[in-house]
Amino acid sequence: MSLPVLTIGREFGSGGRIIARKVAEALQIPFYDRALISMAAEETGLSEDYVRETEQKPTASFLYNLYMSTQNLPISDQVFLAQSDVIRQVAAKGPCVIVGRGADYVLRDQAGCRNLFIHAPLEQRIERARTVYQVAATNYKAFVLREDKRRAVYYSRYTGQVWGKVQNYDLTINSGLGLDTATELICSLAQKEDAHE
Amino acid sequence: MSLPVLTIGREFGSGGRIIARKVAEALQIPFYDRALISMAAEETGLSEDYVRETEQKPTASFLYNLYMSTQNLPISDQVFLAQSDVIRQVAAKGPCVIVGRGADYVLRDQAGCRNLFIHAPLEQRIERARTVYQVAATNYKAFVLREDKRRAVYYSRYTGQVWGKVQNYDLTINSGLGLDTATELICSLAQKEDAHE
């Protein structure tokens, strides 16, 4: 049985990345997230630090982008394109789990992908940011909501789609049901044959 | 092991009702949808035909509603309230599957419910409306979209929430993966113990 490529989007603090890693371990397939940045950096010749820094600023000003577009593509777009190349390369190699980076959109023309989204009640996400991720913040709620916003903007900017819209995903799960439950449901889906109904 | 109450919302033509019935059969628990209308009718003393007819017209005019509110609740609101009572009654009896009717919202304060939403690509839904449901329509696409709209309006009117918004559901599934796959995933979720992570 051949496993699919799994893309996983997630609300900040939902434990989506943890679930993604558990799924990859359970299915014994490669897991990609931050590593993508390094690979993209190698691809473009940009230093890892520079790419990481740019990652944090996806909303460069319109004028800056306009200026850059007369010179070259904005650096953030270069990073996205380089990362998209990496995503297509790793997906072409075989089954894997890819977290974030608009991978569902990047791989939209590749048959057999399964696109997932993980969310959770806000209180649980705030609590996870505080205790598990140990985020340094004074207002955890504001921090969590700001991170969601950043992801929504990134997704929208590069895909033209709405982040977390149900129709964009094969499966969405409330991780409040438990990280293990979410992991098992995803593994269960991954191990099913394609539908012929 | 105790099973939960499962509520299932669905896009028109997604096969959500078929999946819901399969789930109820597999778990050997009661299934409620159209039957709810009969039970609600008995509850309110309204004839079944009258209730069914009203069901088709959830958007009575504002002036009509305003006029009725000076007399009594609008008939559509009476139907919703009666149906909500029925939903709470059947949910209180034990595990069951309830399709549509904003049941997820009606049961929002009841612990241990699992709220699900089924969607599918538009082309598949049009095809199912034509061949499986054998809907009488000249423009199937328009028909399907109109039915979606009707459900969205109904849901929004009575719950104040957005129909099909990912955060309102524990699990959403693209039934394009297969009706059996969707059924199995839901049964699998229903049979898991509550999370303590």
mmCIF file of N, CA, C and O in Angstrom, chain B residues 147-179:
data_model
loop_
_atom_site.group_PDB
_atom_site.id
_atom_site.type_symbol
_atom_site.label_atom_id
_atom_site.label_comp_id
_atom_site.label_asym_id
_atom_site.label_seq_id
_atom_site.Cartn_x
_atom_site.Cartn_y
_atom_site.Cartn_z
ATOM 1 N N GLU B 147 -29.318 25.236 -2.448
ATOM 2 C CA GLU B 147 -29.563 24.426 -1.247
ATOM 3 C C GLU B 147 -28.531 24.736 -0.160
ATOM 4 O O GLU B 147 -28.860 24.818 1.023
ATOM 5 N N ASP B 148 -27.272 24.896 -0.578
ATOM 6 C CA ASP B 148 -26.217 25.288 0.373
ATOM 7 C C ASP B 148 -26.581 26.607 1.039
ATOM 8 O O ASP B 148 -26.460 26.768 2.257
ATOM 9 N N LYS B 149 -27.010 27.529 0.202
ATOM 10 C CA LYS B 149 -27.356 28.860 0.687
ATOM 11 C C LYS B 149 -28.488 28.772 1.717
ATOM 12 O O LYS B 149 -28.443 29.428 2.764
ATOM 13 N N ARG B 150 -29.465 27.935 1.398
ATOM 14 C CA ARG B 150 -30.606 27.770 2.290
ATOM 15 C C ARG B 150 -30.144 27.241 3.664
ATOM 16 O O ARG B 150 -30.585 27.708 4.712
ATOM 17 N N ARG B 151 -29.230 26.290 3.624
ATOM 18 C CA ARG B 151 -28.715 25.737 4.884
ATOM 19 C C ARG B 151 -27.904 26.769 5.647
ATOM 20 O O ARG B 151 -27.978 26.859 6.869
ATOM 21 N N ALA B 152 -27.109 27.528 4.911
ATOM 22 C CA ALA B 152 -26.275 28.555 5.559
ATOM 23 C C ALA B 152 -27.156 29.604 6.225
ATOM 24 O O ALA B 152 -26.882 30.040 7.349
ATOM 25 N N VAL B 153 -28.222 29.992 5.534
ATOM 26 C CA VAL B 153 -29.129 31.012 6.068
ATOM 27 C C VAL B 153 -29.852 30.477 7.305
ATOM 28 O O VAL B 153 -29.958 31.165 8.326
ATOM 29 N N TYR B 154 -30.334 29.245 7.202
ATOM 30 C CA TYR B 154 -31.029 28.617 8.330
ATOM 31 C C TYR B 154 -30.107 28.566 9.549
ATOM 32 O O TYR B 154 -30.468 28.976 10.655
ATOM 33 N N TYR B 155 -28.885 28.084 9.325
ATOM 34 C CA TYR B 155 -27.925 27.928 10.418
ATOM 35 C C TYR B 155 -27.587 29.273 11.045
ATOM 36 O O TYR B 155 -27.589 29.428 12.269
ATOM 37 N N SER B 156 -27.322 30.229 10.189
ATOM 38 C CA SER B 156 -26.954 31.556 10.665
ATOM 39 C C SER B 156 -28.114 32.201 11.421
ATOM 40 O O SER B 156 -27.925 32.816 12.480
ATOM 41 N N ARG B 157 -29.317 32.038 10.896
ATOM 42 C CA ARG B 157 -30.479 32.662 11.521
ATOM 43 C C ARG B 157 -30.714 32.149 12.932
ATOM 44 O O ARG B 157 -31.030 32.905 13.839
ATOM 45 N N TYR B 158 -30.541 30.837 13.104
ATOM 46 C CA TYR B 158 -30.898 30.273 14.403
ATOM 47 C C TYR B 158 -29.734 30.096 15.369
ATOM 48 O O TYR B 158 -29.930 29.831 16.548
ATOM 49 N N THR B 159 -28.510 30.194 14.849
ATOM 50 C CA THR B 159 -27.369 29.975 15.744
ATOM 51 C C THR B 159 -26.499 31.227 15.864
ATOM 52 O O THR B 159 -25.689 31.313 16.787
ATOM 53 N N GLY B 160 -26.638 32.141 14.916
ATOM 54 C CA GLY B 160 -25.775 33.324 14.926
ATOM 55 C C GLY B 160 -24.348 32.981 14.535
ATOM 56 O O GLY B 160 -23.447 33.802 14.662
ATOM 57 N N GLN B 161 -24.146 31.751 14.066
ATOM 58 C CA GLN B 161 -22.809 31.285 13.698
ATOM 59 C C GLN B 161 -22.707 31.109 12.183
ATOM 60 O O GLN B 161 -23.715 31.113 11.483
ATOM 61 N N VAL B 162 -21.468 30.942 11.725
ATOM 62 C CA VAL B 162 -21.235 30.712 10.298
ATOM 63 C C VAL B 162 -21.263 29.210 10.013
ATOM 64 O O VAL B 162 -20.528 28.441 10.630
ATOM 65 N N TRP B 163 -22.131 28.839 9.086
ATOM 66 C CA TRP B 163 -22.278 27.432 8.685
ATOM 67 C C TRP B 163 -20.979 26.947 8.022
ATOM 68 O O TRP B 163 -20.421 27.642 7.168
ATOM 69 N N GLY B 164 -20.493 25.790 8.445
ATOM 70 C CA GLY B 164 -19.301 25.227 7.815
ATOM 71 C C GLY B 164 -17.998 25.869 8.255
ATOM 72 O O GLY B 164 -16.959 25.644 7.634
ATOM 73 N N LYS B 165 -18.030 26.648 9.339
ATOM 74 C CA LYS B 165 -16.786 27.245 9.832
ATOM 75 C C LYS B 165 -16.018 26.184 10.626
ATOM 76 O O LYS B 165 -16.564 25.573 11.562
ATOM 77 N N VAL B 166 -14.777 25.999 10.261
ATOM 78 C CA VAL B 166 -13.998 24.865 10.766
ATOM 79 C C VAL B 166 -13.972 24.791 12.297
ATOM 80 O O VAL B 166 -14.058 23.708 12.879
ATOM 81 N N GLN B 167 -13.905 25.964 12.948
ATOM 82 C CA GLN B 167 -13.785 25.980 14.415
ATOM 83 C C GLN B 167 -15.042 25.478 15.127
ATOM 84 O O GLN B 167 -15.002 25.183 16.322
ATOM 85 N N ASN B 168 -16.156 25.368 14.402
ATOM 86 C CA ASN B 168 -17.394 24.898 15.030
ATOM 87 C C ASN B 168 -17.501 23.377 15.087
ATOM 88 O O ASN B 168 -18.462 22.846 15.636
ATOM 89 N N TYR B 169 -16.532 22.703 14.484
ATOM 90 C CA TYR B 169 -16.656 21.250 14.356
ATOM 91 C C TYR B 169 -15.441 20.511 14.937
ATOM 92 O O TYR B 169 -14.335 21.013 14.899
ATOM 93 N N ASP B 170 -15.691 19.330 15.460
ATOM 94 C CA ASP B 170 -14.589 18.498 15.947
ATOM 95 C C ASP B 170 -13.868 17.832 14.789
ATOM 96 O O ASP B 170 -12.670 17.577 14.853
ATOM 97 N N LEU B 171 -14.646 17.540 13.746
ATOM 98 C CA LEU B 171 -14.075 16.830 12.607
ATOM 99 C C LEU B 171 -14.831 17.262 11.359
ATOM 100 O O LEU B 171 -16.068 17.284 11.359
ATOM 101 N N THR B 172 -14.108 17.642 10.313
ATOM 102 C CA THR B 172 -14.758 17.863 9.019
ATOM 103 C C THR B 172 -14.071 16.944 8.021
ATOM 104 O O THR B 172 -12.863 16.684 8.121
ATOM 105 N N ILE B 173 -14.853 16.417 7.094
ATOM 106 C CA ILE B 173 -14.309 15.442 6.147
ATOM 107 C C ILE B 173 -14.770 15.776 4.731
ATOM 108 O O ILE B 173 -15.940 16.086 4.509
ATOM 109 N N ASN B 174 -13.843 15.695 3.801
ATOM 110 C CA ASN B 174 -14.149 15.768 2.378
ATOM 111 C C ASN B 174 -14.626 14.383 1.948
ATOM 112 O O ASN B 174 -13.828 13.448 1.872
ATOM 113 N N SER B 175 -15.920 14.252 1.656
ATOM 114 C CA SER B 175 -16.452 12.930 1.330
ATOM 115 C C SER B 175 -15.991 12.463 -0.045
ATOM 116 O O SER B 175 -16.274 11.328 -0.430
ATOM 117 N N GLY B 176 -15.269 13.339 -0.759
ATOM 118 C CA GLY B 176 -14.633 12.909 -1.997
ATOM 119 C C GLY B 176 -13.609 11.802 -1.745
ATOM 120 O O GLY B 176 -13.210 11.086 -2.658
ATOM 121 N N LEU B 177 -13.192 11.653 -0.506
ATOM 122 C CA LEU B 177 -12.281 10.570 -0.131
ATOM 123 C C LEU B 177 -13.003 9.233 -0.137
ATOM 124 O O LEU B 177 -12.371 8.182 -0.021
ATOM 125 N N GLY B 178 -14.324 9.282 -0.237
ATOM 126 C CA GLY B 178 -15.115 8.053 -0.217
ATOM 127 C C GLY B 178 -16.078 8.057 0.954
ATOM 128 O O GLY B 178 -15.699 8.426 2.070
ATOM 129 N N LEU B 179 -17.305 7.612 0.699
ATOM 130 C CA LEU B 179 -18.306 7.605 1.774
ATOM 131 C C LEU B 179 -17.922 6.605 2.859
ATOM 132 O O LEU B 179 -18.127 6.857 4.052
#
